[in-house]
Amino acid sequence: MMDNVAATNGIVHYIERVLGVPYQTLWEIMRNESRIQASFHMMSNLQLRYSMDPWQVLTPEQNFTFFVPTNEAWQKQPPSLVARMNDGNHWQALQYVYKRHVLQGQALMYTDLRERTYVMMNDEKVVITRRGRFFELYWPRGNRRARVIEGGEIAGINGYMHMIDNVLIYEPDLRAQACDTEPFFLQLLIVSLVMVWRPGWFSYTVFFYR
């Protein structure tokens, strides 16, 4: 805020931004919001954080609706599961879990939420239902539910964040890392198996797996 400017009919104050207009990315909001610090620290080492913190929003795909678990939501989870997710060996699994909470390409306010099935960023289906006056997320595969906290909506320049009271996670998620990395090792195996040596030539024909 700049110095006061006196006028004949009052005082004028200059401010550095327009009130009511989002000026932070979703990632910047997470950094400054005390209720979701657990999620902020978990995501600090994930590639997903860069999607939440764009330099500028140029395409609809850069808009998100993020149902972010609160600190209390993470405290409800089995300590052993949370510890393994954060042991440094399961980053891909943790990112897979967080993508289950992110709707890409749509920036939905609380009033935009509808009872329907959404395909989340990790290609899994999550159903939004209404329980009384609250909305609730239901993840069929894991049979987990999370209530959208009323008043927990925060707007960013690249979408909306809604705090939830539970985490859509279960023990088999720890194997998501193996699922994500398997194609790479499978590719190396297939490349090795299909290398064909041509008699009389010191060269190989390689059929790449994609």
Tab-separated table of C-alpha atoms in Angstrom:
chain	number	residue	atom	x	y	z
A	1	MET	CA	0.000	0.000	0.000
A	2	MET	CA	1.278	3.453	-0.922
A	3	ASP	CA	1.124	6.595	1.166
A	4	ASN	CA	-2.199	8.270	1.732
A	5	VAL	CA	-3.296	10.855	-0.817
A	6	ALA	CA	-5.465	13.662	0.474
A	7	ALA	CA	-8.413	14.844	-1.601
A	8	THR	CA	-11.039	17.512	-1.051
A	9	ASN	CA	-13.642	14.905	-0.153
A	10	GLY	CA	-11.580	12.175	1.494
A	11	ILE	CA	-8.396	10.112	1.467
A	12	VAL	CA	-7.221	7.877	-1.403
A	13	HIS	CA	-5.194	4.732	-0.643
A	14	TYR	CA	-3.328	2.869	-3.386
A	15	ILE	CA	-3.169	-0.922	-3.154
A	16	GLU	CA	-1.077	-3.394	-5.138
A	17	ARG	CA	-3.826	-5.710	-6.422
A	18	VAL	CA	-7.543	-5.932	-7.147
A	19	LEU	CA	-9.544	-7.282	-4.210
A	20	GLY	CA	-11.556	-10.437	-4.867
A	21	VAL	CA	-9.533	-11.460	-7.931
A	22	PRO	CA	-7.252	-14.538	-7.548
A	23	TYR	CA	-3.582	-13.692	-7.856
A	24	GLN	CA	-1.910	-16.902	-6.634
A	25	THR	CA	-1.539	-20.333	-8.209
A	26	LEU	CA	-2.966	-23.359	-6.434
A	27	TRP	CA	0.542	-24.306	-5.349
A	28	GLU	CA	1.194	-20.881	-3.833
A	29	ILE	CA	-2.095	-21.168	-1.971
A	30	MET	CA	-1.053	-24.545	-0.563
A	31	ARG	CA	2.228	-23.078	0.631
A	32	ASN	CA	0.411	-20.431	2.674
A	33	GLU	CA	-2.616	-22.395	3.918
A	34	SER	CA	-1.993	-23.922	7.347
A	35	ARG	CA	-4.847	-26.463	7.102
A	36	ILE	CA	-3.242	-28.362	4.199
A	37	GLN	CA	0.452	-28.266	5.094
A	38	ALA	CA	0.634	-32.069	5.168
A	39	SER	CA	-0.411	-32.206	1.511
A	40	PHE	CA	1.915	-29.337	0.639
A	41	HIS	CA	4.967	-31.092	2.076
A	42	MET	CA	4.048	-34.438	0.499
A	43	MET	CA	3.682	-32.852	-2.934
A	44	SER	CA	6.917	-30.860	-2.701
A	45	ASN	CA	8.863	-33.706	-4.333
A	46	LEU	CA	6.220	-34.618	-6.910
A	47	GLN	CA	6.142	-33.555	-10.544
A	48	LEU	CA	2.471	-32.730	-10.024
A	49	ARG	CA	3.420	-29.581	-8.118
A	50	TYR	CA	4.625	-27.962	-11.362
A	51	SER	CA	1.200	-28.461	-12.928
A	52	MET	CA	-0.261	-26.629	-9.946
A	53	ASP	CA	2.183	-23.751	-10.305
A	54	PRO	CA	2.157	-22.604	-13.964
A	55	TRP	CA	3.959	-19.490	-15.094
A	56	GLN	CA	0.782	-18.524	-16.913
A	57	VAL	CA	-2.480	-20.254	-17.848
A	58	LEU	CA	-2.745	-20.553	-21.627
A	59	THR	CA	-4.973	-23.596	-22.224
A	60	PRO	CA	-8.028	-25.151	-20.513
A	61	GLU	CA	-5.915	-28.185	-19.586
A	62	GLN	CA	-3.981	-25.951	-17.187
A	63	ASN	CA	-7.126	-25.411	-15.109
A	64	PHE	CA	-7.785	-27.751	-12.201
A	65	THR	CA	-10.274	-28.637	-9.523
A	66	PHE	CA	-8.229	-30.020	-6.633
A	67	PHE	CA	-9.928	-31.842	-3.767
A	68	VAL	CA	-7.077	-31.530	-1.306
A	69	PRO	CA	-6.959	-33.593	1.915
A	70	THR	CA	-6.528	-31.549	5.087
A	71	ASN	CA	-3.950	-32.254	7.780
A	72	GLU	CA	-6.664	-33.996	9.820
A	73	ALA	CA	-7.599	-36.142	6.808
A	74	TRP	CA	-4.072	-37.518	6.656
A	75	GLN	CA	-4.038	-38.114	10.413
A	76	LYS	CA	-6.971	-40.515	9.950
A	77	GLN	CA	-4.902	-42.808	7.710
A	78	PRO	CA	-2.879	-45.789	8.989
A	79	PRO	CA	0.517	-44.409	10.116
A	80	SER	CA	2.357	-47.269	8.416
A	81	LEU	CA	0.731	-46.469	5.053
A	82	VAL	CA	1.522	-42.757	5.323
A	83	ALA	CA	5.099	-43.521	6.379
A	84	ARG	CA	5.709	-45.821	3.418
A	85	MET	CA	4.199	-43.315	0.994
A	86	ASN	CA	6.744	-40.775	2.239
A	87	ASP	CA	9.801	-42.995	2.651
A	88	GLY	CA	11.387	-41.768	-0.584
A	89	ASN	CA	10.746	-45.003	-2.484
A	90	HIS	CA	7.097	-44.481	-3.394
A	91	TRP	CA	6.936	-41.030	-4.992
A	92	GLN	CA	5.182	-42.319	-8.098
A	93	ALA	CA	2.615	-44.108	-5.945
A	94	LEU	CA	2.028	-40.939	-3.923
A	95	GLN	CA	1.626	-38.904	-7.088
A	96	TYR	CA	-0.881	-41.468	-8.375
A	97	VAL	CA	-2.885	-40.990	-5.173
A	98	TYR	CA	-2.881	-37.205	-5.460
A	99	LYS	CA	-3.920	-37.333	-9.112
A	100	ARG	CA	-6.985	-39.240	-7.929
A	101	HIS	CA	-7.987	-35.998	-6.182
A	102	VAL	CA	-7.440	-33.735	-9.206
A	103	LEU	CA	-9.883	-32.972	-12.004
A	104	GLN	CA	-7.935	-31.589	-14.970
A	105	GLY	CA	-9.338	-29.198	-17.551
A	106	GLN	CA	-12.195	-27.952	-15.374
A	107	ALA	CA	-12.216	-25.240	-12.730
A	108	LEU	CA	-15.299	-25.979	-10.628
A	109	MET	CA	-16.550	-23.728	-7.865
A	110	TYR	CA	-18.496	-25.295	-5.004
A	111	THR	CA	-21.727	-24.166	-6.663
A	112	ASP	CA	-20.641	-25.901	-9.895
A	113	LEU	CA	-20.396	-29.344	-8.279
A	114	ARG	CA	-23.005	-31.831	-9.456
A	115	GLU	CA	-23.951	-35.405	-8.591
A	116	ARG	CA	-22.146	-37.236	-11.333
A	117	THR	CA	-19.090	-39.342	-12.135
A	118	TYR	CA	-15.840	-37.574	-12.947
A	119	VAL	CA	-12.697	-38.997	-14.542
A	120	MET	CA	-9.784	-37.776	-12.488
A	121	MET	CA	-6.230	-36.962	-13.525
A	122	ASN	CA	-5.073	-40.559	-12.942
A	123	ASP	CA	-7.900	-41.825	-15.232
A	124	GLU	CA	-9.874	-43.284	-12.333
A	125	LYS	CA	-13.545	-42.568	-11.761
A	126	VAL	CA	-14.696	-40.682	-8.682
A	127	VAL	CA	-18.380	-40.065	-7.990
A	128	ILE	CA	-19.635	-36.852	-6.427
A	129	THR	CA	-22.808	-37.364	-4.410
A	130	ARG	CA	-24.783	-35.203	-2.017
A	131	ARG	CA	-25.216	-36.153	1.637
A	132	GLY	CA	-27.679	-33.718	3.158
A	133	ARG	CA	-26.287	-30.260	2.481
A	134	PHE	CA	-22.752	-31.516	1.862
A	135	PHE	CA	-21.066	-32.911	-1.223
A	136	GLU	CA	-19.115	-36.115	-0.886
A	137	LEU	CA	-16.520	-37.851	-3.036
A	138	TYR	CA	-16.912	-41.590	-3.476
A	139	TRP	CA	-14.116	-43.681	-4.956
A	140	PRO	CA	-15.709	-47.014	-5.991
A	141	ARG	CA	-12.554	-49.077	-6.505
A	142	GLY	CA	-11.243	-48.386	-3.025
A	143	ASN	CA	-14.682	-47.927	-1.448
A	144	ARG	CA	-13.546	-44.709	0.218
A	145	ARG	CA	-15.497	-41.526	0.866
A	146	ALA	CA	-14.444	-37.957	1.614
A	147	ARG	CA	-16.703	-35.034	2.470
A	148	VAL	CA	-16.128	-31.681	0.811
A	149	ILE	CA	-15.706	-29.227	3.683
A	150	GLU	CA	-18.143	-26.352	3.542
A	151	GLY	CA	-16.281	-23.053	3.352
A	152	GLY	CA	-13.092	-24.838	2.309
A	153	GLU	CA	-13.088	-23.486	-1.248
A	154	ILE	CA	-10.154	-21.344	-2.355
A	155	ALA	CA	-9.821	-19.785	-5.813
A	156	GLY	CA	-6.514	-19.603	-7.661
A	157	ILE	CA	-5.501	-18.295	-11.060
A	158	ASN	CA	-5.491	-21.866	-12.375
A	159	GLY	CA	-8.573	-23.312	-10.737
A	160	TYR	CA	-10.301	-24.074	-7.469
A	161	MET	CA	-9.244	-25.978	-4.393
A	162	HIS	CA	-11.754	-27.743	-2.139
A	163	MET	CA	-10.633	-29.154	1.194
A	164	ILE	CA	-11.857	-32.655	2.062
A	165	ASP	CA	-11.960	-34.557	5.348
A	166	ASN	CA	-10.531	-37.874	4.159
A	167	VAL	CA	-8.005	-39.278	1.679
A	168	LEU	CA	-8.963	-41.501	-1.255
A	169	ILE	CA	-6.192	-43.998	-0.621
A	170	TYR	CA	-5.683	-47.650	0.298
A	171	GLU	CA	-2.827	-50.097	0.804
A	172	PRO	CA	-2.646	-51.427	-2.811
A	173	ASP	CA	-1.734	-47.901	-3.946
A	174	LEU	CA	1.812	-48.675	-2.833
A	175	ARG	CA	2.098	-50.930	-5.887
A	176	ALA	CA	1.252	-48.076	-8.256
A	177	GLN	CA	4.976	-47.337	-8.525
A	178	ALA	CA	5.610	-50.800	-9.922
A	179	CYS	CA	2.740	-50.360	-12.355
A	180	ASP	CA	4.126	-47.048	-13.580
A	181	THR	CA	7.676	-48.295	-14.043
A	182	GLU	CA	6.878	-51.713	-15.514
A	183	PRO	CA	6.538	-50.485	-19.131
A	184	PHE	CA	10.083	-49.130	-19.037
A	185	PHE	CA	11.595	-52.458	-17.997
A	186	LEU	CA	9.276	-54.295	-20.373
A	187	GLN	CA	10.516	-52.079	-23.170
A	188	LEU	CA	14.145	-52.917	-22.398
A	189	LEU	CA	13.318	-56.618	-22.297
A	190	ILE	CA	11.521	-56.591	-25.635
A	191	VAL	CA	14.250	-54.536	-27.290
A	192	SER	CA	16.811	-57.070	-26.104
A	193	LEU	CA	14.789	-60.048	-27.298
A	194	VAL	CA	14.017	-58.764	-30.767
A	195	MET	CA	17.478	-57.562	-31.722
A	196	VAL	CA	18.210	-59.436	-34.936
A	197	TRP	CA	21.806	-60.051	-35.985
A	198	ARG	CA	22.329	-59.977	-39.739
A	199	PRO	CA	24.874	-62.577	-40.891
A	200	GLY	CA	27.857	-60.936	-42.533
A	201	TRP	CA	27.066	-57.520	-41.085
A	202	PHE	CA	28.397	-55.944	-37.947
A	203	SER	CA	25.102	-54.258	-37.260
A	204	TYR	CA	21.796	-54.980	-35.661
A	205	THR	CA	18.198	-54.293	-36.502
A	206	VAL	CA	16.307	-53.162	-33.440
A	207	PHE	CA	12.531	-53.132	-33.185
A	208	PHE	CA	11.603	-50.618	-30.543
A	209	TYR	CA	8.654	-51.289	-28.311
A	210	ARG	CA	6.276	-48.394	-27.705
